[in-house]
């Protein structure tokens, strides 16, 4: 039996978003807030919070489009719950997530999204030695129809689009 553990984990949780994803996010609107920023990030948000700034405690409303590429670890459910919470308050949130449809955090938060794009192929995160060993999804939580149309225009040809 082959040991798949090394393919399913990483020694770091903060791989940076590939430009091909960010280019599409910026087609929706300029990125106002990156609550999960780090030194190597190329998100280019108007406001960037590092993990030390505690983006989970910050107010995301009135920041413009919020882009989330949170740490892919045990706290991911806290981040997706925050996405749902802030969208309910009026924020537009777009998140890059591992497509873990069997995970509790996925099943309790992604159904509240307006749109999901299951990315075609495997992404290669900035600085990563190879493509990710898991599929990815770009998820948008929002309450406005304009955001829904913009998301569809930006991601429609990037993968399989779903409206939960």
PDB file of C-alpha atoms in Angstrom:
ATOM      1  CA  UNK A   1       0.000   0.000   0.000  1.00  0.00           C
ATOM      2  CA  UNK A   2       1.312   3.448  -0.920  1.00  0.00           C
ATOM      3  CA  UNK A   3       1.650   6.123   1.768  1.00  0.00           C
ATOM      4  CA  UNK A   4      -0.365   9.109   0.500  1.00  0.00           C
ATOM      5  CA  UNK A   5       0.076  11.261   3.630  1.00  0.00           C
ATOM      6  CA  UNK A   6       2.891  13.409   2.169  1.00  0.00           C
ATOM      7  CA  UNK A   7       0.703  14.226  -0.833  1.00  0.00           C
ATOM      8  CA  UNK A   8      -2.196  15.358   1.334  1.00  0.00           C
ATOM      9  CA  UNK A   9      -0.360  17.617   3.742  1.00  0.00           C
ATOM     10  CA  UNK A  10       2.173  20.399   3.789  1.00  0.00           C
ATOM     11  CA  UNK A  11       4.729  21.732   6.201  1.00  0.00           C
ATOM     12  CA  UNK A  12       3.102  25.162   5.791  1.00  0.00           C
ATOM     13  CA  UNK A  13      -0.524  26.276   5.626  1.00  0.00           C
ATOM     14  CA  UNK A  14      -0.058  29.595   3.795  1.00  0.00           C
ATOM     15  CA  UNK A  15       0.710  29.023   0.141  1.00  0.00           C
ATOM     16  CA  UNK A  16       0.045  32.164  -1.879  1.00  0.00           C
ATOM     17  CA  UNK A  17      -2.698  32.500  -4.458  1.00  0.00           C
ATOM     18  CA  UNK A  18      -1.735  31.959  -8.110  1.00  0.00           C
ATOM     19  CA  UNK A  19      -2.097  35.016 -10.368  1.00  0.00           C
ATOM     20  CA  UNK A  20      -4.604  33.269 -12.657  1.00  0.00           C
ATOM     21  CA  UNK A  21      -7.078  33.155  -9.761  1.00  0.00           C
ATOM     22  CA  UNK A  22      -6.427  36.725  -8.629  1.00  0.00           C
ATOM     23  CA  UNK A  23      -6.824  38.078 -12.168  1.00  0.00           C
ATOM     24  CA  UNK A  24     -10.328  36.609 -12.247  1.00  0.00           C
ATOM     25  CA  UNK A  25     -11.215  37.874  -8.759  1.00  0.00           C
ATOM     26  CA  UNK A  26     -10.212  41.396  -9.828  1.00  0.00           C
ATOM     27  CA  UNK A  27     -12.675  41.153 -12.737  1.00  0.00           C
ATOM     28  CA  UNK A  28     -15.452  41.142 -10.135  1.00  0.00           C
ATOM     29  CA  UNK A  29     -14.167  44.249  -8.325  1.00  0.00           C
ATOM     30  CA  UNK A  30     -10.937  45.658  -6.897  1.00  0.00           C
ATOM     31  CA  UNK A  31      -9.921  43.708  -3.793  1.00  0.00           C
ATOM     32  CA  UNK A  32     -10.562  45.843  -0.739  1.00  0.00           C
ATOM     33  CA  UNK A  33      -9.490  43.472   2.035  1.00  0.00           C
ATOM     34  CA  UNK A  34      -7.178  40.490   2.339  1.00  0.00           C
ATOM     35  CA  UNK A  35      -7.681  39.224   5.906  1.00  0.00           C
ATOM     36  CA  UNK A  36      -5.127  36.413   5.435  1.00  0.00           C
ATOM     37  CA  UNK A  37      -2.143  38.242   3.981  1.00  0.00           C
ATOM     38  CA  UNK A  38       1.519  37.422   4.354  1.00  0.00           C
ATOM     39  CA  UNK A  39       4.834  38.761   3.150  1.00  0.00           C
ATOM     40  CA  UNK A  40       4.841  36.877  -0.164  1.00  0.00           C
ATOM     41  CA  UNK A  41       1.249  37.611  -1.101  1.00  0.00           C
ATOM     42  CA  UNK A  42       0.458  39.258  -4.440  1.00  0.00           C
ATOM     43  CA  UNK A  43      -3.231  39.898  -3.673  1.00  0.00           C
ATOM     44  CA  UNK A  44      -2.708  43.661  -3.701  1.00  0.00           C
ATOM     45  CA  UNK A  45      -5.709  44.513  -1.541  1.00  0.00           C
ATOM     46  CA  UNK A  46      -6.315  48.050  -0.350  1.00  0.00           C
ATOM     47  CA  UNK A  47      -6.043  46.672   3.215  1.00  0.00           C
ATOM     48  CA  UNK A  48      -4.034  43.571   4.093  1.00  0.00           C
ATOM     49  CA  UNK A  49      -4.110  41.864   7.464  1.00  0.00           C
ATOM     50  CA  UNK A  50      -1.492  39.309   8.432  1.00  0.00           C
ATOM     51  CA  UNK A  51      -2.360  36.278  10.504  1.00  0.00           C
ATOM     52  CA  UNK A  52      -0.883  38.189  13.473  1.00  0.00           C
ATOM     53  CA  UNK A  53      -3.550  40.884  12.886  1.00  0.00           C
ATOM     54  CA  UNK A  54      -6.299  38.277  13.419  1.00  0.00           C
ATOM     55  CA  UNK A  55      -8.514  38.644  10.380  1.00  0.00           C
ATOM     56  CA  UNK A  56     -11.116  36.482  12.109  1.00  0.00           C
ATOM     57  CA  UNK A  57     -11.703  39.245  14.652  1.00  0.00           C
ATOM     58  CA  UNK A  58     -11.760  42.067  12.099  1.00  0.00           C
ATOM     59  CA  UNK A  59     -14.872  43.674  10.610  1.00  0.00           C
ATOM     60  CA  UNK A  60     -15.025  42.836   6.889  1.00  0.00           C
ATOM     61  CA  UNK A  61     -18.092  44.893   6.005  1.00  0.00           C
ATOM     62  CA  UNK A  62     -17.561  48.184   4.198  1.00  0.00           C
ATOM     63  CA  UNK A  63     -14.127  47.001   3.035  1.00  0.00           C
ATOM     64  CA  UNK A  64     -15.155  46.343  -0.550  1.00  0.00           C
ATOM     65  CA  UNK A  65     -14.558  42.912  -2.029  1.00  0.00           C
ATOM     66  CA  UNK A  66     -12.942  40.604   0.532  1.00  0.00           C
ATOM     67  CA  UNK A  67     -10.606  37.935  -0.842  1.00  0.00           C
ATOM     68  CA  UNK A  68      -9.810  35.009   1.447  1.00  0.00           C
ATOM     69  CA  UNK A  69      -7.086  32.421   0.923  1.00  0.00           C
ATOM     70  CA  UNK A  70      -7.009  31.232   4.512  1.00  0.00           C
ATOM     71  CA  UNK A  71      -4.581  28.759   6.050  1.00  0.00           C
ATOM     72  CA  UNK A  72      -5.481  25.253   4.903  1.00  0.00           C
ATOM     73  CA  UNK A  73      -5.458  23.544   8.261  1.00  0.00           C
ATOM     74  CA  UNK A  74      -7.588  22.923  11.299  1.00  0.00           C
ATOM     75  CA  UNK A  75      -8.830  26.538  11.397  1.00  0.00           C
ATOM     76  CA  UNK A  76     -10.328  26.522   7.905  1.00  0.00           C
ATOM     77  CA  UNK A  77     -13.838  26.008   9.319  1.00  0.00           C
ATOM     78  CA  UNK A  78     -13.469  29.162  11.411  1.00  0.00           C
ATOM     79  CA  UNK A  79     -12.551  31.105   8.270  1.00  0.00           C
ATOM     80  CA  UNK A  80     -15.432  29.780   6.168  1.00  0.00           C
ATOM     81  CA  UNK A  81     -17.857  30.449   9.044  1.00  0.00           C
ATOM     82  CA  UNK A  82     -16.522  34.026   9.130  1.00  0.00           C
ATOM     83  CA  UNK A  83     -17.172  34.283   5.369  1.00  0.00           C
ATOM     84  CA  UNK A  84     -20.809  33.285   5.904  1.00  0.00           C
ATOM     85  CA  UNK A  85     -21.183  35.638   8.881  1.00  0.00           C
ATOM     86  CA  UNK A  86     -19.729  38.670   7.117  1.00  0.00           C
ATOM     87  CA  UNK A  87     -21.740  38.034   3.934  1.00  0.00           C
ATOM     88  CA  UNK A  88     -24.913  37.947   6.031  1.00  0.00           C
ATOM     89  CA  UNK A  89     -23.920  41.416   7.265  1.00  0.00           C
ATOM     90  CA  UNK A  90     -23.492  42.676   3.703  1.00  0.00           C
ATOM     91  CA  UNK A  91     -19.887  41.883   2.735  1.00  0.00           C
ATOM     92  CA  UNK A  92     -18.989  40.331  -0.607  1.00  0.00           C
ATOM     93  CA  UNK A  93     -16.508  37.546   0.078  1.00  0.00           C
ATOM     94  CA  UNK A  94     -14.620  35.421  -2.438  1.00  0.00           C
ATOM     95  CA  UNK A  95     -12.553  32.542  -1.073  1.00  0.00           C
ATOM     96  CA  UNK A  96     -10.106  30.104  -2.607  1.00  0.00           C
ATOM     97  CA  UNK A  97     -10.609  26.778  -0.866  1.00  0.00           C
ATOM     98  CA  UNK A  98      -9.659  23.146  -1.145  1.00  0.00           C
ATOM     99  CA  UNK A  99     -12.702  21.370  -2.608  1.00  0.00           C
ATOM    100  CA  UNK A 100     -13.268  19.143   0.416  1.00  0.00           C
ATOM    101  CA  UNK A 101     -16.938  18.397  -0.137  1.00  0.00           C
ATOM    102  CA  UNK A 102     -16.915  15.694   2.544  1.00  0.00           C
ATOM    103  CA  UNK A 103     -15.601  17.976   5.294  1.00  0.00           C
ATOM    104  CA  UNK A 104     -17.912  19.297   7.979  1.00  0.00           C
ATOM    105  CA  UNK A 105     -16.754  22.902   7.396  1.00  0.00           C
ATOM    106  CA  UNK A 106     -17.611  22.577   3.686  1.00  0.00           C
ATOM    107  CA  UNK A 107     -21.045  21.083   4.330  1.00  0.00           C
ATOM    108  CA  UNK A 108     -21.993  23.726   6.901  1.00  0.00           C
ATOM    109  CA  UNK A 109     -20.707  26.852   5.141  1.00  0.00           C
ATOM    110  CA  UNK A 110     -20.516  26.419   1.373  1.00  0.00           C
ATOM    111  CA  UNK A 111     -24.286  25.794   0.981  1.00  0.00           C
ATOM    112  CA  UNK A 112     -24.715  29.433   2.105  1.00  0.00           C
ATOM    113  CA  UNK A 113     -22.642  30.651  -0.844  1.00  0.00           C
ATOM    114  CA  UNK A 114     -24.111  32.376  -3.859  1.00  0.00           C
ATOM    115  CA  UNK A 115     -21.778  30.636  -6.334  1.00  0.00           C
ATOM    116  CA  UNK A 116     -19.040  28.007  -6.450  1.00  0.00           C
ATOM    117  CA  UNK A 117     -16.541  27.417  -9.228  1.00  0.00           C
ATOM    118  CA  UNK A 118     -14.863  24.027  -9.047  1.00  0.00           C
ATOM    119  CA  UNK A 119     -11.531  24.908 -10.674  1.00  0.00           C
ATOM    120  CA  UNK A 120     -10.607  22.812 -13.697  1.00  0.00           C
ATOM    121  CA  UNK A 121      -7.271  21.079 -13.084  1.00  0.00           C
ATOM    122  CA  UNK A 122      -4.933  21.492 -10.153  1.00  0.00           C
ATOM    123  CA  UNK A 123      -3.648  24.904  -9.083  1.00  0.00           C
ATOM    124  CA  UNK A 124       0.006  25.593  -8.503  1.00  0.00           C
ATOM    125  CA  UNK A 125       0.307  27.958  -5.562  1.00  0.00           C
ATOM    126  CA  UNK A 126       3.090  30.547  -5.593  1.00  0.00           C
ATOM    127  CA  UNK A 127       6.307  29.082  -4.246  1.00  0.00           C
ATOM    128  CA  UNK A 128       4.988  25.521  -4.349  1.00  0.00           C
ATOM    129  CA  UNK A 129       7.282  22.902  -5.882  1.00  0.00           C
ATOM    130  CA  UNK A 130       4.366  21.306  -7.776  1.00  0.00           C
ATOM    131  CA  UNK A 131       0.647  21.578  -8.347  1.00  0.00           C
ATOM    132  CA  UNK A 132      -1.608  21.039  -5.356  1.00  0.00           C
ATOM    133  CA  UNK A 133      -2.483  17.393  -4.664  1.00  0.00           C
ATOM    134  CA  UNK A 134      -6.143  18.357  -4.190  1.00  0.00           C
ATOM    135  CA  UNK A 135      -8.854  20.062  -6.256  1.00  0.00           C
ATOM    136  CA  UNK A 136      -9.725  23.692  -5.568  1.00  0.00           C
ATOM    137  CA  UNK A 137     -12.875  25.759  -5.577  1.00  0.00           C
ATOM    138  CA  UNK A 138     -13.520  29.481  -5.638  1.00  0.00           C
ATOM    139  CA  UNK A 139     -16.554  30.308  -3.512  1.00  0.00           C
ATOM    140  CA  UNK A 140     -18.482  33.576  -3.335  1.00  0.00           C
ATOM    141  CA  UNK A 141     -20.760  34.613  -0.509  1.00  0.00           C
ATOM    142  CA  UNK A 142     -22.801  37.714  -1.287  1.00  0.00           C
ATOM    143  CA  UNK A 143     -26.344  39.053  -1.253  1.00  0.00           C
ATOM    144  CA  UNK A 144     -26.292  41.039  -4.510  1.00  0.00           C
ATOM    145  CA  UNK A 145     -27.280  39.904  -7.967  1.00  0.00           C
ATOM    146  CA  UNK A 146     -24.608  42.148  -9.528  1.00  0.00           C
ATOM    147  CA  UNK A 147     -21.915  40.152  -7.714  1.00  0.00           C
ATOM    148  CA  UNK A 148     -23.485  36.914  -8.952  1.00  0.00           C
ATOM    149  CA  UNK A 149     -23.332  38.049 -12.571  1.00  0.00           C
ATOM    150  CA  UNK A 150     -19.778  39.378 -12.189  1.00  0.00           C
ATOM    151  CA  UNK A 151     -18.629  36.110 -10.602  1.00  0.00           C
ATOM    152  CA  UNK A 152     -20.165  34.135 -13.462  1.00  0.00           C
ATOM    153  CA  UNK A 153     -18.443  36.354 -16.030  1.00  0.00           C
ATOM    154  CA  UNK A 154     -15.081  36.089 -14.246  1.00  0.00           C
ATOM    155  CA  UNK A 155     -15.054  32.352 -13.485  1.00  0.00           C
ATOM    156  CA  UNK A 156     -17.489  30.830 -15.986  1.00  0.00           C
ATOM    157  CA  UNK A 157     -14.785  29.296 -18.152  1.00  0.00           C
ATOM    158  CA  UNK A 158     -12.433  28.333 -15.286  1.00  0.00           C
ATOM    159  CA  UNK A 159     -14.367  25.286 -14.175  1.00  0.00           C
ATOM    160  CA  UNK A 160     -17.730  23.866 -13.254  1.00  0.00           C
ATOM    161  CA  UNK A 161     -20.077  26.519 -11.867  1.00  0.00           C
ATOM    162  CA  UNK A 162     -22.625  25.618  -9.199  1.00  0.00           C
ATOM    163  CA  UNK A 163     -25.299  27.661  -7.443  1.00  0.00           C
ATOM    164  CA  UNK A 164     -25.931  26.040  -4.033  1.00  0.00           C
TER     165      UNK A 164
END
